[in-house]
DNA sequence: GCTGGCCTTGACACCGGCGTCAAGGTCTAA
DNA sequence: TTAGACCTTGACGCCGGTGTCAAGGCCAGC
């Protein structure tokens, strides 16, 4: 199959496929006229790449998975290098989530503080600190 | 004070200050020789900008805060527009955190699955499904 | 032979917040 | 007078994955 068909079946642009090839992820055989020629196994690799990219992996991080597939494994994550990337990504995610959680709390705090007490001598504050409540 | 001093006191580069000015966030008076001239209130604005940038706000999102300060308010988040940005950012963060959490679980699942059962007919699986356990 | 659809390579654009370099102006101290 | 520390504007580079355009080759059907 040629690049247009592979692109259509994988739901990506031809441009992306050429880019993956340029990165050494998706080498393509060539027909006599110079056209790229792909097989079903290439479709699987593209799908692996897309799945991982959609999850937030960098293109470079998909390399072990693709190579794992190329080595004939039934899935891209059947190889130690792929699992290492999984673990690394997990740690990254945990750090990122923790950081975002902190930021979230900071902003929520600011929001609560900013919405309420405008000034220590505001009417509300004055009323709260009145010495002779009715 | 000139740009170098403001940069030093705020802990940012002169380049950044010029960039903020180019974005219309930090207009500067000029001395006769064309040098930018800043005051203490500019230092406050730069600090406001940096605080928000460090929290993950986009430069553009700091605009209401800076304008709030310029309007003479005691803090950048004393204005409705700033609070709106806070709320918007909170929603964004919540969505982002949720998404990352999902991804995290997906990967953790993949990792668990990939590390364990290599094949339905693996020795372990065979042992687990033996009809006559000892 | 010609049209139109596919393919090729190469190159620029995008986004955001700068870093960094160039070429030149301004001021102070020795 | 000159060194050197500061300032000015302008412009290109980066990162990553892709859109998009240009200029041209290949091929099937009419």
PDB file of C-alpha atoms (C1' of nucleotides) in Angstrom:
ATOM      1  CA  UNK A   1       0.000   0.000   0.000  1.00  0.00           C
ATOM      2  CA  UNK A   2       1.158   3.529  -0.672  1.00  0.00           C
ATOM      3  CA  UNK A   3       1.412   6.413   1.728  1.00  0.00           C
ATOM      4  CA  UNK A   4      -2.022   7.858   1.036  1.00  0.00           C
ATOM      5  CA  UNK A   5      -3.772   4.614   1.828  1.00  0.00           C
ATOM      6  CA  UNK A   6      -1.739   4.002   4.962  1.00  0.00           C
ATOM      7  CA  UNK A   7      -2.462   7.535   6.113  1.00  0.00           C
ATOM      8  CA  UNK A   8      -6.166   7.106   5.548  1.00  0.00           C
ATOM      9  CA  UNK A   9      -6.342   3.724   7.265  1.00  0.00           C
ATOM     10  CA  UNK A  10      -4.331   4.944  10.233  1.00  0.00           C
ATOM     11  CA  UNK A  11      -6.163   8.225  10.461  1.00  0.00           C
ATOM     12  CA  UNK A  12      -3.079  10.385  10.191  1.00  0.00           C
ATOM     13  CA  UNK A  13      -1.691  12.702   7.518  1.00  0.00           C
ATOM     14  CA  UNK A  14       0.858  11.661   4.919  1.00  0.00           C
ATOM     15  CA  UNK A  15       2.957  14.479   6.271  1.00  0.00           C
ATOM     16  CA  UNK A  16       3.121  12.790   9.649  1.00  0.00           C
ATOM     17  CA  UNK A  17       4.118   9.461   8.147  1.00  0.00           C
ATOM     18  CA  UNK A  18       6.991  11.100   6.292  1.00  0.00           C
ATOM     19  CA  UNK A  19       8.000  12.777   9.498  1.00  0.00           C
ATOM     20  CA  UNK A  20       8.032   9.485  11.390  1.00  0.00           C
ATOM     21  CA  UNK A  21      10.187   8.056   8.652  1.00  0.00           C
ATOM     22  CA  UNK A  22      12.554  11.015   8.839  1.00  0.00           C
ATOM     23  CA  UNK A  23      12.893  10.289  12.556  1.00  0.00           C
ATOM     24  CA  UNK A  24      13.841   6.722  11.750  1.00  0.00           C
ATOM     25  CA  UNK A  25      10.687   5.286  13.273  1.00  0.00           C
ATOM     26  CA  UNK A  26       8.993   4.050  10.144  1.00  0.00           C
ATOM     27  CA  UNK A  27      11.437   3.089   7.404  1.00  0.00           C
ATOM     28  CA  UNK A  28       9.697   2.436   4.099  1.00  0.00           C
ATOM     29  CA  UNK A  29      10.515   0.210   1.177  1.00  0.00           C
ATOM     30  CA  UNK A  30      10.409   1.962  -2.187  1.00  0.00           C
ATOM     31  CA  UNK A  31       8.887   0.833  -5.441  1.00  0.00           C
ATOM     32  CA  UNK A  32      10.765   1.298  -8.729  1.00  0.00           C
ATOM     33  CA  UNK A  33       9.335   4.776  -9.238  1.00  0.00           C
ATOM     34  CA  UNK A  34      10.377   5.961  -5.788  1.00  0.00           C
ATOM     35  CA  UNK A  35       6.991   5.676  -4.109  1.00  0.00           C
ATOM     36  CA  UNK A  36       6.916   4.465  -0.516  1.00  0.00           C
ATOM     37  CA  UNK A  37       5.452   0.995  -0.111  1.00  0.00           C
ATOM     38  CA  UNK A  38       3.946  -0.205   3.154  1.00  0.00           C
ATOM     39  CA  UNK A  39       2.529  -3.433   4.543  1.00  0.00           C
ATOM     40  CA  UNK A  40       0.091  -4.362   7.288  1.00  0.00           C
ATOM     41  CA  UNK A  41       2.826  -4.450   9.899  1.00  0.00           C
ATOM     42  CA  UNK A  42       3.488  -0.779   9.181  1.00  0.00           C
ATOM     43  CA  UNK A  43      -0.130  -0.041   9.922  1.00  0.00           C
ATOM     44  CA  UNK A  44       0.294  -1.666  13.313  1.00  0.00           C
ATOM     45  CA  UNK A  45       3.346   0.451  14.012  1.00  0.00           C
ATOM     46  CA  UNK A  46       1.611   3.659  13.062  1.00  0.00           C
ATOM     47  CA  UNK A  47      -1.273   2.738  15.330  1.00  0.00           C
ATOM     48  CA  UNK A  48       1.175   2.084  18.147  1.00  0.00           C
ATOM     49  CA  UNK A  49       2.755   5.464  17.578  1.00  0.00           C
ATOM     50  CA  UNK A  50      -0.577   7.263  17.510  1.00  0.00           C
ATOM     51  CA  UNK A  51      -1.858   5.557  20.615  1.00  0.00           C
ATOM     52  CA  UNK A  52       1.201   6.605  22.549  1.00  0.00           C
ATOM     53  CA  UNK A  53       1.285  10.124  21.156  1.00  0.00           C
ATOM     54  CA  UNK A  54      -2.353  10.546  22.085  1.00  0.00           C
ATOM     55  CA  UNK A  55      -1.482   9.496  25.622  1.00  0.00           C
ATOM     56  CA  UNK A  56       1.089  12.248  25.772  1.00  0.00           C
ATOM     57  CA  UNK A  57       4.263  10.355  24.954  1.00  0.00           C
ATOM     58  CA  UNK A  58       6.867  12.181  22.932  1.00  0.00           C
ATOM     59  CA  UNK A  59       7.517  10.736  19.509  1.00  0.00           C
ATOM     60  CA  UNK A  60      10.990   9.731  20.592  1.00  0.00           C
ATOM     61  CA  UNK A  61       9.533   7.740  23.471  1.00  0.00           C
ATOM     62  CA  UNK A  62       7.547   5.583  21.104  1.00  0.00           C
ATOM     63  CA  UNK A  63      10.716   4.217  19.561  1.00  0.00           C
ATOM     64  CA  UNK A  64      11.167   1.219  21.855  1.00  0.00           C
ATOM     65  CA  UNK A  65       7.554   0.199  21.285  1.00  0.00           C
ATOM     66  CA  UNK A  66       7.896   0.387  17.536  1.00  0.00           C
ATOM     67  CA  UNK A  67      11.142  -1.530  17.549  1.00  0.00           C
ATOM     68  CA  UNK A  68       9.542  -4.095  19.794  1.00  0.00           C
ATOM     69  CA  UNK A  69       6.823  -4.587  17.208  1.00  0.00           C
ATOM     70  CA  UNK A  70       9.382  -4.760  14.436  1.00  0.00           C
ATOM     71  CA  UNK A  71      11.162  -7.491  16.375  1.00  0.00           C
ATOM     72  CA  UNK A  72       8.046  -9.580  15.946  1.00  0.00           C
ATOM     73  CA  UNK A  73       6.543  -9.244  19.407  1.00  0.00           C
ATOM     74  CA  UNK A  74       2.816  -9.445  19.670  1.00  0.00           C
ATOM     75  CA  UNK A  75       2.575  -6.028  21.306  1.00  0.00           C
ATOM     76  CA  UNK A  76       4.774  -2.977  21.482  1.00  0.00           C
ATOM     77  CA  UNK A  77       5.098  -3.167  25.238  1.00  0.00           C
ATOM     78  CA  UNK A  78       6.426  -6.693  25.349  1.00  0.00           C
ATOM     79  CA  UNK A  79      10.017  -5.508  25.632  1.00  0.00           C
ATOM     80  CA  UNK A  80      12.055  -4.253  28.596  1.00  0.00           C
ATOM     81  CA  UNK A  81      12.816  -0.910  26.968  1.00  0.00           C
ATOM     82  CA  UNK A  82       9.140  -0.227  26.466  1.00  0.00           C
ATOM     83  CA  UNK A  83       8.391  -1.047  30.072  1.00  0.00           C
ATOM     84  CA  UNK A  84      11.153   1.289  31.149  1.00  0.00           C
ATOM     85  CA  UNK A  85       9.487   4.052  29.172  1.00  0.00           C
ATOM     86  CA  UNK A  86       6.177   3.196  30.847  1.00  0.00           C
ATOM     87  CA  UNK A  87       7.755   3.473  34.249  1.00  0.00           C
ATOM     88  CA  UNK A  88       9.513   6.679  33.405  1.00  0.00           C
ATOM     89  CA  UNK A  89       6.287   8.153  32.126  1.00  0.00           C
ATOM     90  CA  UNK A  90       4.462   7.092  35.247  1.00  0.00           C
ATOM     91  CA  UNK A  91       6.980   8.899  37.406  1.00  0.00           C
ATOM     92  CA  UNK A  92       6.714  11.949  35.172  1.00  0.00           C
ATOM     93  CA  UNK A  93       2.951  11.902  35.392  1.00  0.00           C
ATOM     94  CA  UNK A  94       2.995  11.550  39.145  1.00  0.00           C
ATOM     95  CA  UNK A  95       5.308  14.522  39.467  1.00  0.00           C
ATOM     96  CA  UNK A  96       3.228  16.544  37.054  1.00  0.00           C
ATOM     97  CA  UNK A  97      -0.050  15.699  38.736  1.00  0.00           C
ATOM     98  CA  UNK A  98       1.390  16.527  42.137  1.00  0.00           C
ATOM     99  CA  UNK A  99       2.687  19.855  40.887  1.00  0.00           C
ATOM    100  CA  UNK A 100      -0.616  20.735  39.247  1.00  0.00           C
ATOM    101  CA  UNK A 101      -2.422  19.777  42.416  1.00  0.00           C
ATOM    102  CA  UNK A 102      -0.304  22.158  44.431  1.00  0.00           C
ATOM    103  CA  UNK A 103      -0.861  24.954  41.946  1.00  0.00           C
ATOM    104  CA  UNK A 104      -4.551  24.225  41.994  1.00  0.00           C
ATOM    105  CA  UNK A 105      -4.673  24.623  45.744  1.00  0.00           C
ATOM    106  CA  UNK A 106      -2.668  27.814  45.630  1.00  0.00           C
ATOM    107  CA  UNK A 107      -5.040  29.345  43.133  1.00  0.00           C
ATOM    108  CA  UNK A 108      -8.111  28.121  44.947  1.00  0.00           C
ATOM    109  CA  UNK A 109      -6.711  29.693  48.083  1.00  0.00           C
ATOM    110  CA  UNK A 110      -6.015  32.978  46.330  1.00  0.00           C
ATOM    111  CA  UNK A 111      -9.484  32.948  44.880  1.00  0.00           C
ATOM    112  CA  UNK A 112     -11.094  32.392  48.262  1.00  0.00           C
ATOM    113  CA  UNK A 113      -8.930  35.064  49.863  1.00  0.00           C
ATOM    114  CA  UNK A 114      -9.409  37.562  47.071  1.00  0.00           C
ATOM    115  CA  UNK A 115     -13.160  37.183  46.968  1.00  0.00           C
ATOM    116  CA  UNK A 116     -13.686  37.678  50.693  1.00  0.00           C
ATOM    117  CA  UNK A 117     -11.853  40.160  52.893  1.00  0.00           C
ATOM    118  CA  UNK A 118     -11.025  43.227  50.908  1.00  0.00           C
ATOM    119  CA  UNK A 119      -9.552  45.152  53.808  1.00  0.00           C
ATOM    120  CA  UNK A 120      -9.070  44.837  57.547  1.00  0.00           C
ATOM    121  CA  UNK A 121     -11.138  47.993  57.923  1.00  0.00           C
ATOM    122  CA  UNK A 122     -13.850  47.065  55.511  1.00  0.00           C
ATOM    123  CA  UNK A 123     -17.440  47.492  56.725  1.00  0.00           C
ATOM    124  CA  UNK A 124     -17.788  43.745  57.171  1.00  0.00           C
ATOM    125  CA  UNK A 125     -14.546  43.471  59.112  1.00  0.00           C
ATOM    126  CA  UNK A 126     -15.525  46.471  61.229  1.00  0.00           C
ATOM    127  CA  UNK A 127     -18.863  44.892  61.999  1.00  0.00           C
ATOM    128  CA  UNK A 128     -17.155  41.601  62.887  1.00  0.00           C
ATOM    129  CA  UNK A 129     -14.829  43.367  65.332  1.00  0.00           C
ATOM    130  CA  UNK A 130     -17.380  45.711  66.876  1.00  0.00           C
ATOM    131  CA  UNK A 131     -16.955  45.879  70.617  1.00  0.00           C
ATOM    132  CA  UNK A 132     -20.659  46.197  71.417  1.00  0.00           C
ATOM    133  CA  UNK A 133     -22.695  43.810  69.295  1.00  0.00           C
ATOM    134  CA  UNK A 134     -26.486  44.326  69.736  1.00  0.00           C
TER     135      UNK A 134
ATOM    136  CA  UNK B   1      15.804  52.807  37.773  1.00  0.00           C
ATOM    137  CA  UNK B   2      16.963  51.469  34.445  1.00  0.00           C
ATOM    138  CA  UNK B   3      16.235  48.118  32.892  1.00  0.00           C
ATOM    139  CA  UNK B   4      19.313  46.348  34.219  1.00  0.00           C
ATOM    140  CA  UNK B   5      18.526  47.214  37.801  1.00  0.00           C
ATOM    141  CA  UNK B   6      14.865  46.281  37.479  1.00  0.00           C
ATOM    142  CA  UNK B   7      15.866  43.000  35.895  1.00  0.00           C
ATOM    143  CA  UNK B   8      18.300  42.247  38.680  1.00  0.00           C
ATOM    144  CA  UNK B   9      15.888  43.172  41.447  1.00  0.00           C
ATOM    145  CA  UNK B  10      13.083  41.170  39.896  1.00  0.00           C
ATOM    146  CA  UNK B  11      15.276  38.219  39.049  1.00  0.00           C
ATOM    147  CA  UNK B  12      14.490  38.210  35.365  1.00  0.00           C
ATOM    148  CA  UNK B  13      16.435  39.072  32.236  1.00  0.00           C
ATOM    149  CA  UNK B  14      16.351  42.446  30.520  1.00  0.00           C
ATOM    150  CA  UNK B  15      15.237  40.551  27.469  1.00  0.00           C
ATOM    151  CA  UNK B  16      12.124  39.413  29.305  1.00  0.00           C
ATOM    152  CA  UNK B  17      11.305  42.930  30.429  1.00  0.00           C
ATOM    153  CA  UNK B  18      11.550  44.200  26.871  1.00  0.00           C
ATOM    154  CA  UNK B  19       9.355  41.338  25.789  1.00  0.00           C
ATOM    155  CA  UNK B  20       6.713  42.198  28.383  1.00  0.00           C
ATOM    156  CA  UNK B  21       6.812  45.758  27.150  1.00  0.00           C
ATOM    157  CA  UNK B  22       6.436  44.639  23.554  1.00  0.00           C
ATOM    158  CA  UNK B  23       3.344  42.720  24.653  1.00  0.00           C
ATOM    159  CA  UNK B  24       1.945  45.893  26.151  1.00  0.00           C
ATOM    160  CA  UNK B  25       2.178  44.593  29.697  1.00  0.00           C
ATOM    161  CA  UNK B  26       4.903  46.834  31.014  1.00  0.00           C
ATOM    162  CA  UNK B  27       5.014  50.216  29.265  1.00  0.00           C
ATOM    163  CA  UNK B  28       8.128  52.194  30.192  1.00  0.00           C
ATOM    164  CA  UNK B  29       8.843  55.879  30.426  1.00  0.00           C
ATOM    165  CA  UNK B  30      11.944  56.988  28.585  1.00  0.00           C
ATOM    166  CA  UNK B  31      14.709  59.323  29.668  1.00  0.00           C
ATOM    167  CA  UNK B  32      16.089  61.924  27.261  1.00  0.00           C
ATOM    168  CA  UNK B  33      18.647  59.508  25.864  1.00  0.00           C
ATOM    169  CA  UNK B  34      16.067  56.867  25.096  1.00  0.00           C
ATOM    170  CA  UNK B  35      16.761  54.626  28.071  1.00  0.00           C
ATOM    171  CA  UNK B  36      13.796  52.975  29.740  1.00  0.00           C
ATOM    172  CA  UNK B  37      13.024  54.328  33.196  1.00  0.00           C
ATOM    173  CA  UNK B  38      11.133  52.318  35.812  1.00  0.00           C
ATOM    174  CA  UNK B  39       9.765  52.897  39.287  1.00  0.00           C
ATOM    175  CA  UNK B  40       8.905  50.725  42.263  1.00  0.00           C
ATOM    176  CA  UNK B  41       5.413  50.081  40.974  1.00  0.00           C
ATOM    177  CA  UNK B  42       6.956  48.470  37.901  1.00  0.00           C
ATOM    178  CA  UNK B  43       8.873  46.128  40.149  1.00  0.00           C
ATOM    179  CA  UNK B  44       5.589  45.042  41.692  1.00  0.00           C
ATOM    180  CA  UNK B  45       4.115  44.390  38.282  1.00  0.00           C
ATOM    181  CA  UNK B  46       7.067  42.341  37.177  1.00  0.00           C
ATOM    182  CA  UNK B  47       6.824  40.294  40.363  1.00  0.00           C
ATOM    183  CA  UNK B  48       3.138  39.764  39.727  1.00  0.00           C
ATOM    184  CA  UNK B  49       3.913  38.584  36.215  1.00  0.00           C
ATOM    185  CA  UNK B  50       6.644  36.225  37.369  1.00  0.00           C
ATOM    186  CA  UNK B  51       4.554  34.744  40.147  1.00  0.00           C
ATOM    187  CA  UNK B  52       1.782  33.932  37.722  1.00  0.00           C
ATOM    188  CA  UNK B  53       4.098  32.655  34.995  1.00  0.00           C
ATOM    189  CA  UNK B  54       5.758  30.379  37.516  1.00  0.00           C
ATOM    190  CA  UNK B  55       2.350  29.010  38.411  1.00  0.00           C
ATOM    191  CA  UNK B  56       1.784  28.112  34.790  1.00  0.00           C
ATOM    192  CA  UNK B  57      -0.261  31.059  33.610  1.00  0.00           C
ATOM    193  CA  UNK B  58       0.341  32.252  30.089  1.00  0.00           C
ATOM    194  CA  UNK B  59       1.788  35.717  29.770  1.00  0.00           C
ATOM    195  CA  UNK B  60      -1.424  36.920  28.220  1.00  0.00           C
ATOM    196  CA  UNK B  61      -3.366  35.718  31.241  1.00  0.00           C
ATOM    197  CA  UNK B  62      -1.360  37.935  33.550  1.00  0.00           C
ATOM    198  CA  UNK B  63      -2.671  41.042  31.837  1.00  0.00           C
ATOM    199  CA  UNK B  64      -5.731  41.580  34.035  1.00  0.00           C
ATOM    200  CA  UNK B  65      -3.583  41.259  37.143  1.00  0.00           C
ATOM    201  CA  UNK B  66      -1.069  43.785  35.922  1.00  0.00           C
ATOM    202  CA  UNK B  67      -3.753  46.221  34.885  1.00  0.00           C
ATOM    203  CA  UNK B  68      -5.383  45.735  38.247  1.00  0.00           C
ATOM    204  CA  UNK B  69      -2.146  46.784  39.908  1.00  0.00           C
ATOM    205  CA  UNK B  70      -1.781  49.708  37.559  1.00  0.00           C
ATOM    206  CA  UNK B  71      -5.248  50.806  38.537  1.00  0.00           C
ATOM    207  CA  UNK B  72      -3.897  51.239  42.028  1.00  0.00           C
ATOM    208  CA  UNK B  73      -5.340  48.160  43.681  1.00  0.00           C
ATOM    209  CA  UNK B  74      -3.399  46.701  46.550  1.00  0.00           C
ATOM    210  CA  UNK B  75      -3.056  43.335  44.835  1.00  0.00           C
ATOM    211  CA  UNK B  76      -3.309  42.094  41.280  1.00  0.00           C
ATOM    212  CA  UNK B  77      -6.223  39.818  42.057  1.00  0.00           C
ATOM    213  CA  UNK B  78      -8.461  42.499  43.482  1.00  0.00           C
ATOM    214  CA  UNK B  79     -10.317  42.914  40.204  1.00  0.00           C
ATOM    215  CA  UNK B  80     -13.116  40.884  38.616  1.00  0.00           C
ATOM    216  CA  UNK B  81     -11.131  40.126  35.471  1.00  0.00           C
ATOM    217  CA  UNK B  82      -8.333  38.644  37.517  1.00  0.00           C
ATOM    218  CA  UNK B  83     -10.749  36.478  39.438  1.00  0.00           C
ATOM    219  CA  UNK B  84     -12.235  35.309  36.177  1.00  0.00           C
ATOM    220  CA  UNK B  85      -8.778  34.232  35.058  1.00  0.00           C
ATOM    221  CA  UNK B  86      -8.336  32.414  38.360  1.00  0.00           C
ATOM    222  CA  UNK B  87     -11.567  30.544  37.861  1.00  0.00           C
ATOM    223  CA  UNK B  88     -10.780  29.728  34.273  1.00  0.00           C
ATOM    224  CA  UNK B  89      -7.368  28.436  35.285  1.00  0.00           C
ATOM    225  CA  UNK B  90      -8.898  26.323  38.007  1.00  0.00           C
ATOM    226  CA  UNK B  91     -11.217  24.690  35.516  1.00  0.00           C
ATOM    227  CA  UNK B  92      -8.323  24.134  33.156  1.00  0.00           C
ATOM    228  CA  UNK B  93      -6.256  22.600  35.914  1.00  0.00           C
ATOM    229  CA  UNK B  94      -9.072  20.320  36.970  1.00  0.00           C
ATOM    230  CA  UNK B  95      -9.512  19.095  33.428  1.00  0.00           C
ATOM    231  CA  UNK B  96      -5.799  18.629  32.986  1.00  0.00           C
ATOM    232  CA  UNK B  97      -5.378  16.787  36.264  1.00  0.00           C
ATOM    233  CA  UNK B  98      -8.307  14.542  35.463  1.00  0.00           C
ATOM    234  CA  UNK B  99      -6.920  13.742  32.046  1.00  0.00           C
ATOM    235  CA  UNK B 100      -3.469  13.015  33.406  1.00  0.00           C
ATOM    236  CA  UNK B 101      -4.999  10.828  36.058  1.00  0.00           C
ATOM    237  CA  UNK B 102      -6.774   8.772  33.425  1.00  0.00           C
ATOM    238  CA  UNK B 103      -3.623   8.444  31.390  1.00  0.00           C
ATOM    239  CA  UNK B 104      -1.738   7.457  34.496  1.00  0.00           C
ATOM    240  CA  UNK B 105      -4.174   4.649  35.173  1.00  0.00           C
ATOM    241  CA  UNK B 106      -4.065   3.464  31.592  1.00  0.00           C
ATOM    242  CA  UNK B 107      -0.314   3.239  31.676  1.00  0.00           C
ATOM    243  CA  UNK B 108      -0.242   1.636  35.085  1.00  0.00           C
ATOM    244  CA  UNK B 109      -2.687  -0.925  33.763  1.00  0.00           C
ATOM    245  CA  UNK B 110      -0.629  -1.573  30.673  1.00  0.00           C
ATOM    246  CA  UNK B 111       2.440  -1.931  32.815  1.00  0.00           C
ATOM    247  CA  UNK B 112       0.790  -4.431  35.095  1.00  0.00           C
ATOM    248  CA  UNK B 113      -0.599  -6.382  32.177  1.00  0.00           C
ATOM    249  CA  UNK B 114       2.607  -6.301  30.185  1.00  0.00           C
ATOM    250  CA  UNK B 115       4.774  -7.388  33.067  1.00  0.00           C
ATOM    251  CA  UNK B 116       2.640 -10.376  34.011  1.00  0.00           C
ATOM    252  CA  UNK B 117       0.909 -12.741  31.622  1.00  0.00           C
ATOM    253  CA  UNK B 118       2.963 -13.092  28.484  1.00  0.00           C
ATOM    254  CA  UNK B 119       0.645 -15.632  26.915  1.00  0.00           C
ATOM    255  CA  UNK B 120      -2.460 -17.602  27.736  1.00  0.00           C
ATOM    256  CA  UNK B 121      -0.352 -20.732  27.365  1.00  0.00           C
ATOM    257  CA  UNK B 122       2.562 -19.550  29.405  1.00  0.00           C
ATOM    258  CA  UNK B 123       3.859 -21.934  32.055  1.00  0.00           C
ATOM    259  CA  UNK B 124       2.375 -19.774  34.804  1.00  0.00           C
ATOM    260  CA  UNK B 125      -0.997 -19.590  33.122  1.00  0.00           C
ATOM    261  CA  UNK B 126      -0.922 -23.334  32.501  1.00  0.00           C
ATOM    262  CA  UNK B 127      -0.149 -23.960  36.132  1.00  0.00           C
ATOM    263  CA  UNK B 128      -2.955 -21.631  37.221  1.00  0.00           C
ATOM    264  CA  UNK B 129      -5.476 -23.519  35.089  1.00  0.00           C
ATOM    265  CA  UNK B 130      -4.313 -27.025  35.910  1.00  0.00           C
ATOM    266  CA  UNK B 131      -7.252 -29.352  36.501  1.00  0.00           C
ATOM    267  CA  UNK B 132      -5.650 -31.326  39.304  1.00  0.00           C
ATOM    268  CA  UNK B 133      -3.780 -29.075  41.683  1.00  0.00           C
ATOM    269  CA  UNK B 134      -1.762 -31.037  44.277  1.00  0.00           C
TER     270      UNK B 134
ATOM    271  C1'  DG C   1      -1.717  12.921 -25.880  1.00  0.00           C
ATOM    272  C1'  DC C   2      -3.880  14.925 -22.148  1.00  0.00           C
ATOM    273  C1'  DT C   3      -6.240  15.400 -17.678  1.00  0.00           C
ATOM    274  C1'  DG C   4      -6.303  14.617 -12.966  1.00  0.00           C
ATOM    275  C1'  DG C   5      -4.935  12.241  -8.965  1.00  0.00           C
ATOM    276  C1'  DC C   6      -1.407  10.429  -6.612  1.00  0.00           C
ATOM    277  C1'  DC C   7       3.460  10.674  -5.436  1.00  0.00           C
ATOM    278  C1'  DT C   8       8.281  13.004  -4.590  1.00  0.00           C
ATOM    279  C1'  DT C   9      11.571  16.455  -2.044  1.00  0.00           C
ATOM    280  C1'  DG C  10      12.341  20.912   0.060  1.00  0.00           C
ATOM    281  C1'  DA C  11      11.181  24.611   2.574  1.00  0.00           C
ATOM    282  C1'  DC C  12       8.639  27.975   5.416  1.00  0.00           C
ATOM    283  C1'  DA C  13       5.086  28.794   9.204  1.00  0.00           C
ATOM    284  C1'  DC C  14       3.230  28.024  13.701  1.00  0.00           C
ATOM    285  C1'  DC C  15       3.249  28.618  18.995  1.00  0.00           C
ATOM    286  C1'  DG C  16       5.566  31.218  23.525  1.00  0.00           C
ATOM    287  C1'  DG C  17       8.890  32.909  26.107  1.00  0.00           C
ATOM    288  C1'  DC C  18      12.660  33.838  25.868  1.00  0.00           C
ATOM    289  C1'  DG C  19      18.512  33.335  24.636  1.00  0.00           C
ATOM    290  C1'  DT C  20      21.797  35.342  22.022  1.00  0.00           C
ATOM    291  C1'  DC C  21      24.283  37.922  18.689  1.00  0.00           C
ATOM    292  C1'  DA C  22      25.154  42.211  15.936  1.00  0.00           C
ATOM    293  C1'  DA C  23      25.882  46.994  15.267  1.00  0.00           C
ATOM    294  C1'  DG C  24      25.731  50.979  17.289  1.00  0.00           C
ATOM    295  C1'  DG C  25      24.573  54.981  20.981  1.00  0.00           C
ATOM    296  C1'  DT C  26      25.499  56.973  25.949  1.00  0.00           C
ATOM    297  C1'  DC C  27      27.636  57.874  29.952  1.00  0.00           C
ATOM    298  C1'  DT C  28      31.317  57.641  33.779  1.00  0.00           C
ATOM    299  C1'  DA C  29      35.904  57.247  35.569  1.00  0.00           C
ATOM    300  C1'  DA C  30      40.771  57.350  34.893  1.00  0.00           C
TER     301       DA C  30
ATOM    302  C1'  DT D   1      40.731  60.501  25.185  1.00  0.00           C
ATOM    303  C1'  DT D   2      39.611  56.198  25.776  1.00  0.00           C
ATOM    304  C1'  DA D   3      38.044  51.938  27.978  1.00  0.00           C
ATOM    305  C1'  DG D   4      34.227  49.588  29.450  1.00  0.00           C
ATOM    306  C1'  DA D   5      29.748  49.125  31.365  1.00  0.00           C
ATOM    307  C1'  DC D   6      25.463  50.024  30.283  1.00  0.00           C
ATOM    308  C1'  DC D   7      21.725  50.987  26.944  1.00  0.00           C
ATOM    309  C1'  DT D   8      19.131  50.775  22.156  1.00  0.00           C
ATOM    310  C1'  DT D   9      16.701  48.160  18.081  1.00  0.00           C
ATOM    311  C1'  DG D  10      16.482  44.241  15.005  1.00  0.00           C
ATOM    312  C1'  DA D  11      16.755  39.752  13.907  1.00  0.00           C
ATOM    313  C1'  DC D  12      17.420  34.746  14.075  1.00  0.00           C
ATOM    314  C1'  DG D  13      17.173  30.267  16.844  1.00  0.00           C
ATOM    315  C1'  DC D  14      14.842  26.884  19.751  1.00  0.00           C
ATOM    316  C1'  DC D  15      11.403  23.071  20.612  1.00  0.00           C
ATOM    317  C1'  DG D  16       7.894  19.251  18.286  1.00  0.00           C
ATOM    318  C1'  DG D  17       4.723  17.795  15.511  1.00  0.00           C
ATOM    319  C1'  DT D  18       2.383  19.133  11.801  1.00  0.00           C
ATOM    320  C1'  DG D  19      -0.008  22.274   8.052  1.00  0.00           C
ATOM    321  C1'  DT D  20       0.768  23.962   3.781  1.00  0.00           C
ATOM    322  C1'  DC D  21       2.700  25.430  -0.472  1.00  0.00           C
ATOM    323  C1'  DA D  22       5.814  24.921  -4.580  1.00  0.00           C
ATOM    324  C1'  DA D  23       7.704  22.576  -8.390  1.00  0.00           C
ATOM    325  C1'  DG D  24       7.964  18.623 -10.524  1.00  0.00           C
ATOM    326  C1'  DG D  25       7.580  13.085 -11.552  1.00  0.00           C
ATOM    327  C1'  DC D  26       4.453   8.925 -12.389  1.00  0.00           C
ATOM    328  C1'  DC D  27       0.543   6.619 -13.924  1.00  0.00           C
ATOM    329  C1'  DA D  28      -4.411   5.211 -15.280  1.00  0.00           C
ATOM    330  C1'  DG D  29      -8.245   6.256 -18.058  1.00  0.00           C
ATOM    331  C1'  DC D  30     -10.282   8.872 -21.827  1.00  0.00           C
TER     332       DC D  30
END
